[in-house]
Amino acid sequence: MGTRRIIAQYPWAKAPLIVSAPMRQIALSELATEVSLAGGLGFIGSGSDQSDLDQILEDSRRLLSKIEPPLVANHGTLPVGVGFLNWGADLKAALSSIKKYKPAAIWLFAPRHNDNLVEWTQRTRSLTNGATKIWIQVGCVDDAMDVVKSCKPDVLIVQGCDAGGHGLNQSASIISLLPEVSSGLGTLVESGELKAAEYPILIATGGIVEGRGVAAALALGADGVCMGTRYLASHEANLSKGYKDEIIKRHNGGKCTVRSSIYDQLRGTTDWPKEYGGRGVINQSYHDAMAGIDWTENKSKYAEAVKAGRLLSGLS
Amino acid sequence: MGTRRIIAQYPWAKAPLIVSAPMRQIALSELATEVSLAGGLGFIGSGSDQSDLDQILEDSRRLLSKIEPPLVANHGTLPVGVGFLNWGADLKAALSSIKKYKPAAIWLFAPRHNDNLVEWTQRTRSLTNGATKIWIQVGCVDDAMDVVKSCKPDVLIVQGCDAGGHGLNQSASIISLLPEVSSGLGTLVESGELKAAEYPILIATGGIVEGRGVAAALALGADGVCMGTRYLASHEANLSKGYKDEIIKRHNGGKCTVRSSIYDQLRGTTDWPKEYGGRGVINQSYHDAMAGIDWTENKSKYAEAVKAGRLLSGLS
């Protein structure tokens, strides 16, 4: 069922649907368009700042216009998506870009309150007459139930705790989470709170890097998968070569990285709602924070390390 | 391949192999034997105290002796396993019980140093002439490589971060971990450090509670799965009815539970190596600990709550 609906919404896509995550500052026109051209759906990471979104969408349109034959998207939409960080994104600016470029989908994530998602969903659907599809990312069962009931998203992205980037500090992996969400949504249909036609396409994300993870996600009940970290070392990712080389060198991921709010605090990106953290490579700053050293001291040591080039990037 | 080797070692077992975890004080003769009788392999949780192990094995033998036709196990072994917590288990006492009852397998976990596993493996193999199979549980890639090279276990249990009970505080779920371990072991075979015949049977555990999780684990490269929490509410689990009822009521597991050393500290079970924590339902004590309230105060509040029956059990 999932596949038929995916193809109906994104006619160029191959099954199972492979999606690239809207990574802020990293997933721009190059990465998003290449993923769509390969039969997936690429997302631009617009984050909480929409000032360059028109330019990125213009670049995407230009890159896609060179393809012969062109990708066929529904209702004249642009065959890429745009991801927003709803705790800080500007709805008015976003709608202006959506109107101008009509992306195939928008991806909503991490609002301060779930009500915010209802407004974004309604305004976007109304503006594009439903052509731009609504994707919403959640990291726990209760949020999944809430947003499916209130927004009826076209796609629900279920993010497990292995994910790179940001997610709930307190969460489960898709092994536990996806069946629990899927069964929960099933009860909404049984109880009549959700029509069967409104049951969203389910996209699993978090810790999937190759075929075995994709197969597992499908077994768990997903219709497709999203990957982020997997694309970091690609030519198309907007990251320094040094950073890409480091990514490839890492192994034993569960031990060398951690999801925590500490990296945001170190970098001063403290606008995220408090329940979200970003996954980062465990470094001295993390150990120092766990050992309870003074925050001012820790932040200044971190800033020194960045300045001295001992950390590859503020993006961890 | 896995299935053929599983059947060769545990002739009564059905594919894919379903294993019940050696939960300390919970998985005794009743649970272990019922799981084996159902076509899986049940483990007794002997933990770090072997004083009642002979009795539990005697009970198991008695329960199994009533079955007609009897389960056929290899080399006259008893068709159940025994799990030890290697940071505290008594090798001499364990060997005495193993000699007397010859369980089909022993499960080693959480040593202070991996060298300890080599001694347990060698002594057990020598004592039973290889009849009692060696199962070793790991929670990260490096430990997997270490113990496979040094112990050549018959079975490697790969535990992901969703697991109930104890595991590494810093870990990944099986979605990430199992393919990384499986590929890593493959490189050992390619490099000649491991013979193909020594590649262990892989058992996935952590967050698996029903068929979808089992299918996912197989897709990830496992030969079978182990479940623990799933059995907590069974008739055969040695737990109070109140506790079983609470287990069934829980949902949104990633949000309502956390794996942390805090529960061990609250209960005074502080013998675990510092990198291990137990998963518990998030309670006021946990919030208080995160908020940095004084430990002595927190422990005394916890003890009061247990005494007043506001916590169902010291086992969380």
XYZ file of C-alpha atoms in Angstrom:
632
model
C 0.000 0.000 0.000
C 2.767 2.366 0.969
C 4.574 1.967 -2.320
C 1.502 2.729 -4.414
C 0.879 5.897 -2.469
C 4.512 6.939 -2.655
C 4.568 6.543 -6.435
C 1.309 8.463 -6.692
C 2.844 11.378 -4.794
C 6.396 11.219 -6.214
C 6.121 9.603 -9.657
C 9.882 9.551 -10.294
C 10.621 7.610 -7.109
C 11.693 3.990 -6.901
C 10.522 1.588 -4.197
C 11.443 1.400 -1.381
C 11.627 5.169 -1.046
C 15.030 6.459 0.045
C 15.052 9.975 1.423
C 17.931 12.269 2.332
C 17.450 14.238 5.531
C 17.074 18.033 5.533
C 20.396 18.639 7.264
C 20.769 22.311 8.119
C 23.641 24.002 6.222
C 24.701 20.629 4.728
C 21.830 19.440 2.533
C 21.517 22.183 -0.086
C 20.552 22.071 -3.760
C 23.357 19.720 -4.826
C 22.562 16.931 -2.386
C 18.774 17.246 -2.576
C 18.608 17.177 -6.372
C 21.070 14.289 -6.745
C 19.058 12.130 -4.357
C 15.851 12.840 -6.283
C 17.600 12.182 -9.580
C 18.728 8.799 -8.206
C 15.100 7.804 -7.604
C 14.771 9.000 -4.014
C 13.525 12.233 -2.531
C 16.100 14.806 -1.508
C 15.369 17.384 1.156
C 16.937 20.813 1.533
C 17.768 21.722 5.133
C 16.309 25.170 5.649
C 16.466 24.956 9.439
C 15.286 27.974 11.351
C 16.603 30.615 8.954
C 14.812 31.047 5.632
C 16.870 33.965 4.313
C 18.651 31.865 1.653
C 15.808 29.449 0.872
C 14.748 31.162 -2.377
C 18.318 30.981 -3.608
C 18.690 27.273 -2.736
C 15.389 26.457 -4.438
C 16.391 28.517 -7.470
C 19.663 26.538 -7.629
C 17.703 23.309 -7.343
C 15.381 24.304 -10.163
C 18.362 25.210 -12.330
C 20.130 21.894 -11.622
C 16.968 19.912 -12.366
C 16.211 21.884 -15.546
C 19.334 20.447 -17.170
C 18.033 16.890 -16.887
C 16.611 15.326 -20.016
C 13.953 13.916 -19.847
C 12.929 15.963 -16.808
C 11.718 14.324 -13.598
C 7.944 14.221 -13.629
C 6.499 15.562 -10.381
C 2.856 15.993 -9.497
C 1.032 19.263 -10.137
C 4.137 20.994 -11.398
C 5.915 20.663 -8.054
C 9.695 20.810 -7.837
C 10.902 17.240 -7.156
C 12.746 18.071 -3.929
C 11.541 18.763 -0.405
C 12.355 21.419 2.175
C 12.853 20.756 5.884
C 12.141 23.278 8.614
C 13.021 23.435 12.289
C 9.699 24.587 13.589
C 10.927 25.971 16.912
C 12.488 28.825 14.953
C 11.378 28.743 11.313
C 9.531 31.723 9.828
C 6.170 30.627 8.443
C 5.656 33.754 6.359
C 9.055 33.475 4.678
C 8.562 29.746 4.191
C 5.155 30.238 2.532
C 6.606 32.838 0.193
C 9.261 30.342 -0.989
C 6.752 27.474 -1.144
C 4.455 29.592 -3.312
C 7.276 30.559 -5.654
C 8.898 27.134 -6.053
C 6.236 24.629 -4.959
C 8.515 21.917 -3.499
C 7.140 18.368 -3.637
C 7.097 18.237 0.172
C 7.862 20.139 3.323
C 9.237 18.426 6.427
C 8.242 19.803 9.816
C 10.203 19.020 12.959
C 10.687 20.063 16.568
C 8.003 22.681 17.213
C 7.785 24.293 20.630
C 4.167 23.111 20.680
C 2.440 20.666 18.339
C -0.209 23.355 17.582
C 2.412 25.080 15.483
C 2.409 22.094 13.127
C -1.321 22.454 12.536
C -0.866 26.030 11.354
C 2.022 25.152 9.021
C 0.084 22.190 7.633
C -3.122 24.102 6.983
C -1.430 27.152 5.479
C 0.743 25.053 3.153
C -2.122 22.856 1.993
C -4.305 25.854 1.402
C -1.568 27.727 -0.496
C -0.654 24.820 -2.814
C -4.057 23.156 -2.927
C -2.446 20.062 -1.404
C 0.236 19.748 -4.080
C 3.083 20.230 -1.608
C 2.920 17.211 0.691
C 3.218 17.466 4.457
C 5.907 15.398 6.176
C 6.163 15.491 9.959
C 8.970 13.972 12.004
C 8.360 12.531 15.462
C 10.515 10.637 17.955
C 7.980 9.092 20.312
C 4.615 7.363 20.272
C 2.591 10.118 21.929
C 3.797 12.780 19.492
C 3.016 10.418 16.619
C -0.578 10.000 17.800
C -0.959 13.735 18.432
C 0.267 14.965 15.085
C -1.465 12.286 13.036
C -4.778 13.189 14.654
C -4.308 16.949 14.422
C -2.466 17.345 11.097
C -3.211 14.192 9.085
C 0.270 14.410 7.543
C 0.879 12.713 4.202
C 4.040 11.204 5.633
C 5.137 10.502 9.187
C 8.899 10.234 9.725
C 9.622 8.090 12.763
C 13.048 8.925 14.130
C 14.869 6.460 16.368
C 17.553 7.230 18.920
C 20.470 6.138 16.725
C 19.954 9.147 14.473
C 22.748 11.600 13.894
C 21.737 15.219 14.091
C 19.021 16.344 16.447
C 16.283 14.336 18.082
C 14.739 13.675 21.460
C 17.325 13.127 24.183
C 14.966 10.549 25.621
C 13.904 8.081 22.948
C 13.900 4.534 21.591
C 15.380 3.122 18.408
C 13.148 2.264 15.472
C 13.303 -1.425 16.537
C 10.992 -0.538 19.411
C 9.471 2.696 18.194
C 8.233 1.898 14.707
C 6.071 -1.128 15.612
C 4.695 0.778 18.603
C 3.800 3.786 16.421
C 2.415 1.639 13.622
C 0.217 -0.375 15.974
C -0.886 2.816 17.718
C -1.992 4.357 14.423
C -3.823 1.126 13.666
C -5.904 1.564 16.810
C -6.830 5.087 15.659
C -8.216 3.590 12.458
C -10.054 0.860 14.370
C -11.613 3.418 16.693
C -12.660 5.646 13.788
C -10.455 8.570 14.873
C -8.493 8.221 11.644
C -9.770 7.170 8.229
C -7.797 4.357 6.610
C -6.985 6.727 3.716
C -5.464 9.126 6.234
C -3.028 6.558 7.642
C 0.277 8.200 6.766
C 3.144 6.803 4.734
C 5.727 5.768 7.350
C 9.389 6.625 6.875
C 11.906 5.156 9.323
C 15.058 7.032 10.223
C 17.846 6.719 12.751
C 20.831 4.387 12.397
C 20.077 3.171 8.872
C 23.147 3.293 6.632
C 22.751 0.503 4.089
C 20.635 -2.337 2.761
C 20.332 -4.354 5.947
C 18.918 -1.364 7.802
C 16.487 -0.674 4.966
C 15.293 -4.284 4.976
C 14.887 -4.133 8.759
C 12.899 -0.898 8.538
C 10.515 -2.462 6.016
C 10.115 -5.503 8.289
C 9.236 -3.150 11.143
C 6.438 -1.635 9.072
C 8.041 1.328 7.298
C 7.277 2.201 3.669
C 10.691 3.760 3.148
C 13.693 5.141 4.971
C 15.508 8.394 5.491
C 19.264 8.660 5.942
C 21.346 11.654 6.985
C 24.792 10.730 8.293
C 25.200 8.334 5.394
C 25.276 11.319 2.994
C 27.714 13.448 5.006
C 30.757 12.159 3.151
C 29.170 12.475 -0.294
C 30.535 14.949 -2.838
C 27.249 16.802 -2.736
C 27.189 17.448 1.018
C 28.176 20.997 1.950
C 30.950 20.046 4.397
C 34.722 20.408 4.466
C 36.893 17.563 3.187
C 38.488 17.202 6.618
C 35.105 16.663 8.182
C 34.115 14.104 5.525
C 37.376 12.205 6.073
C 36.745 12.088 9.828
C 33.235 10.737 9.317
C 34.537 7.843 7.226
C 37.185 6.978 9.822
C 34.707 6.537 12.684
C 33.544 3.129 13.794
C 31.842 1.612 16.854
C 29.279 4.406 16.531
C 27.306 3.642 19.678
C 30.415 4.194 21.786
C 32.127 7.073 19.980
C 29.049 9.311 19.710
C 26.284 10.419 22.036
C 23.060 12.351 21.655
C 23.030 15.168 24.159
C 22.148 18.827 24.645
C 25.744 19.474 25.673
C 27.005 20.153 22.142
C 24.325 22.794 21.606
C 25.269 24.400 24.888
C 28.955 24.401 23.923
C 28.257 25.988 20.554
C 25.693 28.388 21.906
C 22.916 26.998 19.658
C 20.578 26.988 22.603
C 17.309 27.759 20.818
C 16.308 24.110 20.546
C 13.455 23.030 22.855
C 15.079 21.483 25.910
C 14.015 17.910 25.128
C 16.123 17.828 21.937
C 19.818 17.148 21.656
C 22.243 16.623 18.794
C 24.423 13.563 18.312
C 28.115 14.358 18.410
C 31.431 12.555 18.550
C 32.344 12.227 22.229
C 35.138 14.663 22.965
C 36.905 16.165 25.958
C 34.217 18.827 26.322
C 31.619 16.114 26.762
C 33.688 14.275 29.364
C 34.308 17.573 31.163
C 30.583 18.358 31.185
C 29.781 14.889 32.559
C 32.459 15.377 35.230
C 30.689 18.573 36.240
C 33.343 21.168 35.427
C 32.200 24.767 35.339
C 30.228 25.595 32.155
C 31.913 28.923 31.491
C 35.292 27.219 31.654
C 34.120 24.337 29.435
C 32.694 26.693 26.811
C 35.845 28.749 26.678
C 38.025 25.603 26.339
C 35.738 24.454 23.515
C 35.961 27.817 21.745
C 39.763 27.692 22.027
C 39.835 24.193 20.522
C 37.646 25.288 17.590
C 39.893 28.325 17.040
C 43.031 26.185 17.166
C 41.546 23.791 14.606
C 41.503 20.900 17.063
C 37.811 20.443 16.335
C 36.898 20.075 12.708
C 33.754 22.098 12.811
C 31.138 23.578 15.031
C 28.848 21.028 13.394
C 29.400 17.818 15.281
C 23.844 -21.168 7.759
C 22.920 -19.983 11.212
C 19.844 -22.159 11.360
C 21.707 -25.358 10.505
C 24.242 -24.675 13.221
C 21.546 -23.803 15.727
C 19.697 -27.057 15.092
C 22.966 -28.968 15.354
C 23.593 -27.489 18.802
C 20.005 -27.425 20.102
C 18.124 -30.185 18.242
C 14.755 -29.384 19.805
C 14.823 -25.754 18.677
C 12.708 -24.220 15.937
C 13.988 -21.568 13.494
C 14.408 -18.693 13.978
C 15.766 -19.328 17.456
C 13.922 -17.464 20.204
C 15.798 -17.147 23.461
C 14.669 -15.891 26.866
C 17.198 -13.728 28.681
C 18.882 -14.868 31.904
C 17.142 -12.282 34.060
C 18.557 -12.337 37.574
C 15.977 -13.436 40.190
C 13.225 -13.487 37.517
C 14.179 -16.190 35.014
C 14.274 -19.361 37.112
C 13.417 -22.965 36.261
C 9.791 -22.283 35.308
C 10.502 -19.654 32.669
C 13.637 -21.286 31.274
C 12.072 -24.709 30.816
C 8.836 -23.392 29.298
C 10.748 -21.424 26.676
C 12.795 -24.492 25.725
C 9.666 -26.627 25.631
C 8.109 -24.110 23.236
C 10.985 -24.619 20.785
C 13.273 -21.854 22.011
C 16.122 -21.829 24.479
C 15.403 -20.644 27.988
C 18.121 -19.223 30.209
C 18.239 -19.230 33.985
C 19.487 -15.942 35.472
C 22.166 -16.931 37.949
C 23.621 -13.431 38.137
C 26.545 -12.936 40.479
C 25.371 -15.296 43.211
C 25.532 -19.030 42.516
C 24.343 -20.227 45.927
C 20.941 -21.398 44.616
C 22.027 -22.499 41.150
C 22.096 -26.232 41.922
C 18.572 -25.993 43.234
C 17.283 -24.100 40.168
C 18.952 -26.599 37.839
C 17.539 -29.485 39.865
C 14.062 -27.923 39.533
C 14.621 -27.528 35.796
C 15.632 -31.147 35.416
C 12.576 -32.240 37.356
C 10.232 -30.098 35.230
C 11.776 -31.371 32.010
C 11.735 -34.997 33.162
C 7.931 -34.932 33.129
C 7.811 -34.234 29.391
C 7.043 -37.143 27.089
C 8.783 -37.571 24.693
C 11.709 -35.780 26.329
C 13.516 -32.917 24.602
C 16.557 -34.291 22.841
C 19.647 -32.255 23.666
C 23.204 -32.903 22.525
C 25.607 -35.005 24.589
C 23.130 -35.435 27.399
C 23.013 -31.750 28.168
C 20.070 -30.217 29.986
C 18.077 -28.245 27.388
C 18.277 -24.904 29.218
C 21.073 -22.371 29.607
C 22.500 -20.475 32.558
C 23.490 -16.805 32.500
C 26.196 -15.288 34.676
C 27.156 -11.728 35.511
C 30.881 -12.078 35.176
C 31.842 -9.032 37.234
C 30.733 -10.959 40.307
C 30.010 -14.596 39.433
C 31.953 -17.366 41.151
C 33.707 -19.544 38.579
C 34.362 -22.415 40.975
C 30.731 -22.618 42.077
C 29.559 -22.244 38.490
C 31.797 -25.066 37.286
C 30.520 -27.319 40.042
C 26.923 -26.765 38.884
C 27.852 -27.055 35.208
C 29.575 -30.380 35.901
C 26.568 -31.689 37.801
C 23.818 -30.561 35.423
C 25.563 -29.889 32.098
C 23.344 -27.064 30.825
C 23.126 -26.748 27.041
C 24.785 -23.329 27.216
C 26.243 -20.741 29.532
C 25.855 -17.017 28.868
C 28.663 -14.719 29.941
C 28.160 -10.983 30.382
C 29.741 -7.858 31.830
C 33.173 -8.951 33.031
C 35.459 -6.395 34.657
C 38.012 -7.358 32.003
C 37.509 -9.424 28.857
C 40.312 -11.778 30.032
C 37.874 -13.152 32.554
C 35.742 -14.467 29.676
C 38.666 -16.447 28.307
C 39.086 -18.268 31.604
C 35.367 -19.088 31.898
C 35.258 -20.246 28.272
C 38.299 -22.489 28.518
C 37.363 -24.026 31.871
C 33.797 -24.767 30.740
C 34.833 -26.266 27.424
C 37.441 -28.375 29.082
C 35.050 -29.554 31.800
C 32.223 -30.531 29.430
C 34.337 -31.424 26.421
C 32.594 -28.671 24.485
C 29.088 -29.993 25.182
C 28.013 -26.887 27.076
C 28.075 -24.105 24.505
C 29.580 -20.695 25.188
C 27.376 -17.652 24.681
C 28.859 -14.194 25.185
C 26.903 -10.948 25.250
C 28.405 -7.695 23.979
C 27.049 -4.188 23.437
C 29.608 -2.593 21.135
C 31.716 -3.403 18.097
C 35.112 -3.384 19.810
C 34.020 -5.822 22.513
C 32.525 -8.052 19.818
C 35.840 -8.187 17.945
C 37.793 -8.743 21.176
C 35.763 -11.613 22.540
C 35.303 -13.378 19.205
C 39.064 -13.358 18.674
C 39.951 -14.389 22.221
C 37.112 -16.799 23.114
C 35.697 -18.031 19.798
C 32.242 -18.200 21.398
C 29.655 -20.502 19.867
C 27.133 -17.696 20.051
C 27.538 -13.927 20.208
C 24.600 -12.025 21.664
C 24.562 -8.475 20.341
C 22.658 -6.244 22.724
C 21.249 -2.925 21.503
C 20.472 0.122 23.596
C 16.693 -0.492 23.726
C 17.218 -3.472 25.992
C 15.576 -3.643 29.375
C 17.815 -4.786 32.178
C 21.489 -3.958 32.172
C 23.724 -2.957 29.301
C 26.241 -0.327 28.316
C 25.131 3.188 29.203
C 26.760 4.297 25.974
C 25.532 2.173 23.086
C 23.645 1.895 19.796
C 20.517 -0.041 18.930
C 20.745 -3.252 16.930
C 19.743 -1.276 13.797
C 23.227 0.228 13.802
C 25.120 -2.267 15.914
C 24.308 -5.624 14.367
C 25.367 -4.810 10.777
C 28.516 -3.124 12.117
C 29.393 -6.195 14.232
C 28.497 -8.632 11.463
C 30.614 -6.800 8.884
C 33.450 -6.482 11.388
C 33.455 -10.233 12.001
C 33.444 -10.723 8.246
C 36.690 -8.772 7.984
C 38.236 -11.073 10.617
C 37.415 -14.049 8.413
C 38.768 -12.285 5.317
C 42.006 -11.448 7.115
C 42.399 -15.004 8.391
C 42.127 -14.006 12.069
C 38.965 -16.081 12.345
C 38.130 -19.320 10.570
C 34.776 -19.329 8.787
C 33.709 -22.245 11.012
C 34.434 -20.064 14.056
C 32.129 -17.246 12.945
C 29.620 -17.257 15.810
C 25.874 -17.661 15.645
C 24.518 -14.110 16.082
C 21.616 -13.438 18.425
C 20.090 -9.949 18.450
C 18.593 -8.498 21.579
C 17.297 -5.148 22.740
C 13.857 -3.770 21.941
C 12.477 -6.868 20.237
C 9.020 -7.781 21.516
C 7.205 -9.471 18.641
C 7.318 -10.678 15.056
C 8.230 -7.404 13.387
C 11.296 -7.045 15.581
C 12.298 -10.647 14.900
C 11.964 -10.121 11.136
C 14.017 -6.921 11.415
C 16.732 -8.695 13.400
C 17.000 -11.405 10.742
C 17.222 -8.723 8.040
C 20.066 -7.116 9.986
C 22.003 -10.374 9.937
C 20.977 -12.154 13.147
C 20.322 -15.905 13.283
C 17.863 -15.541 16.139
C 16.703 -13.191 18.863
C 16.629 -12.923 22.604
C 13.849 -11.222 24.538
C 13.700 -10.328 28.214
C 11.124 -7.657 29.011
C 8.633 -9.482 26.816
C 8.596 -12.373 29.316
C 8.269 -10.246 32.466
C 4.496 -10.461 32.513
C 4.377 -14.211 31.803
C 3.035 -16.633 34.396
C 6.468 -18.231 34.611
C 8.397 -15.064 35.477
C 9.287 -14.805 39.157
C 7.745 -11.365 39.739
C 4.838 -10.019 41.749
C 1.450 -9.622 40.069
C 1.529 -5.884 40.744
C 4.803 -5.581 38.887
C 3.499 -7.629 35.944
C 0.378 -5.461 35.727
C 2.519 -2.302 35.678
C 4.670 -3.686 32.862
C 1.613 -4.308 30.695
C 0.286 -0.787 31.306
C 3.416 0.986 30.043
C 3.588 2.438 26.566
C 5.786 4.963 24.709
C 8.761 3.000 26.048
C 11.481 5.305 24.754
C 10.065 8.161 26.794
C 8.920 6.415 29.975
C 12.141 4.468 30.598
C 15.838 5.237 30.558
C 19.021 3.224 30.846
C 21.181 4.698 33.543
C 23.453 3.842 36.463
C 21.201 5.907 38.700
C 18.853 3.024 39.570
C 21.761 0.879 40.719
C 23.026 3.731 42.836
C 19.588 4.226 44.383
C 19.246 0.529 45.215
C 22.833 0.165 46.344
C 23.605 -2.496 43.679
C 26.823 -0.703 42.884
C 28.991 -3.680 41.990
C 28.355 -3.340 38.262
C 31.306 -2.014 36.229
C 30.748 1.720 35.817
C 29.989 1.563 32.086
C 26.825 -0.500 32.680
C 23.428 0.778 33.678
C 19.986 -0.758 34.045
C 16.860 0.401 32.237
C 14.173 1.626 34.584
C 10.862 3.439 34.449
C 11.620 7.150 34.861
C 10.540 8.171 38.334
C 10.963 11.082 40.718
C 14.304 9.729 41.939
C 15.643 9.897 38.398
C 14.416 13.459 37.891
C 15.908 14.421 41.265
C 19.254 12.889 40.324
C 19.260 14.740 36.977
C 18.417 17.949 38.824
C 21.478 17.391 40.984
C 19.879 16.948 44.404
C 22.093 15.486 47.105
C 22.601 11.711 46.710
C 22.152 10.852 50.353
C 18.833 12.679 50.339
C 17.760 11.037 47.080
C 18.627 7.542 48.335
C 16.728 8.042 51.546
C 13.669 9.354 49.676
C 13.873 6.303 47.403
C 14.133 3.917 50.353
C 11.103 5.594 51.959
C 9.110 5.192 48.730
C 9.995 1.495 48.495
C 9.013 1.013 52.148
C 5.730 2.842 51.639
C 4.948 0.646 48.618
C 4.995 3.592 46.243
C 7.532 1.706 44.138
C 6.524 -1.769 43.108
C 9.894 -3.349 43.508
C 13.548 -2.704 43.871
C 13.784 -4.377 40.477
C 13.044 -1.662 37.978
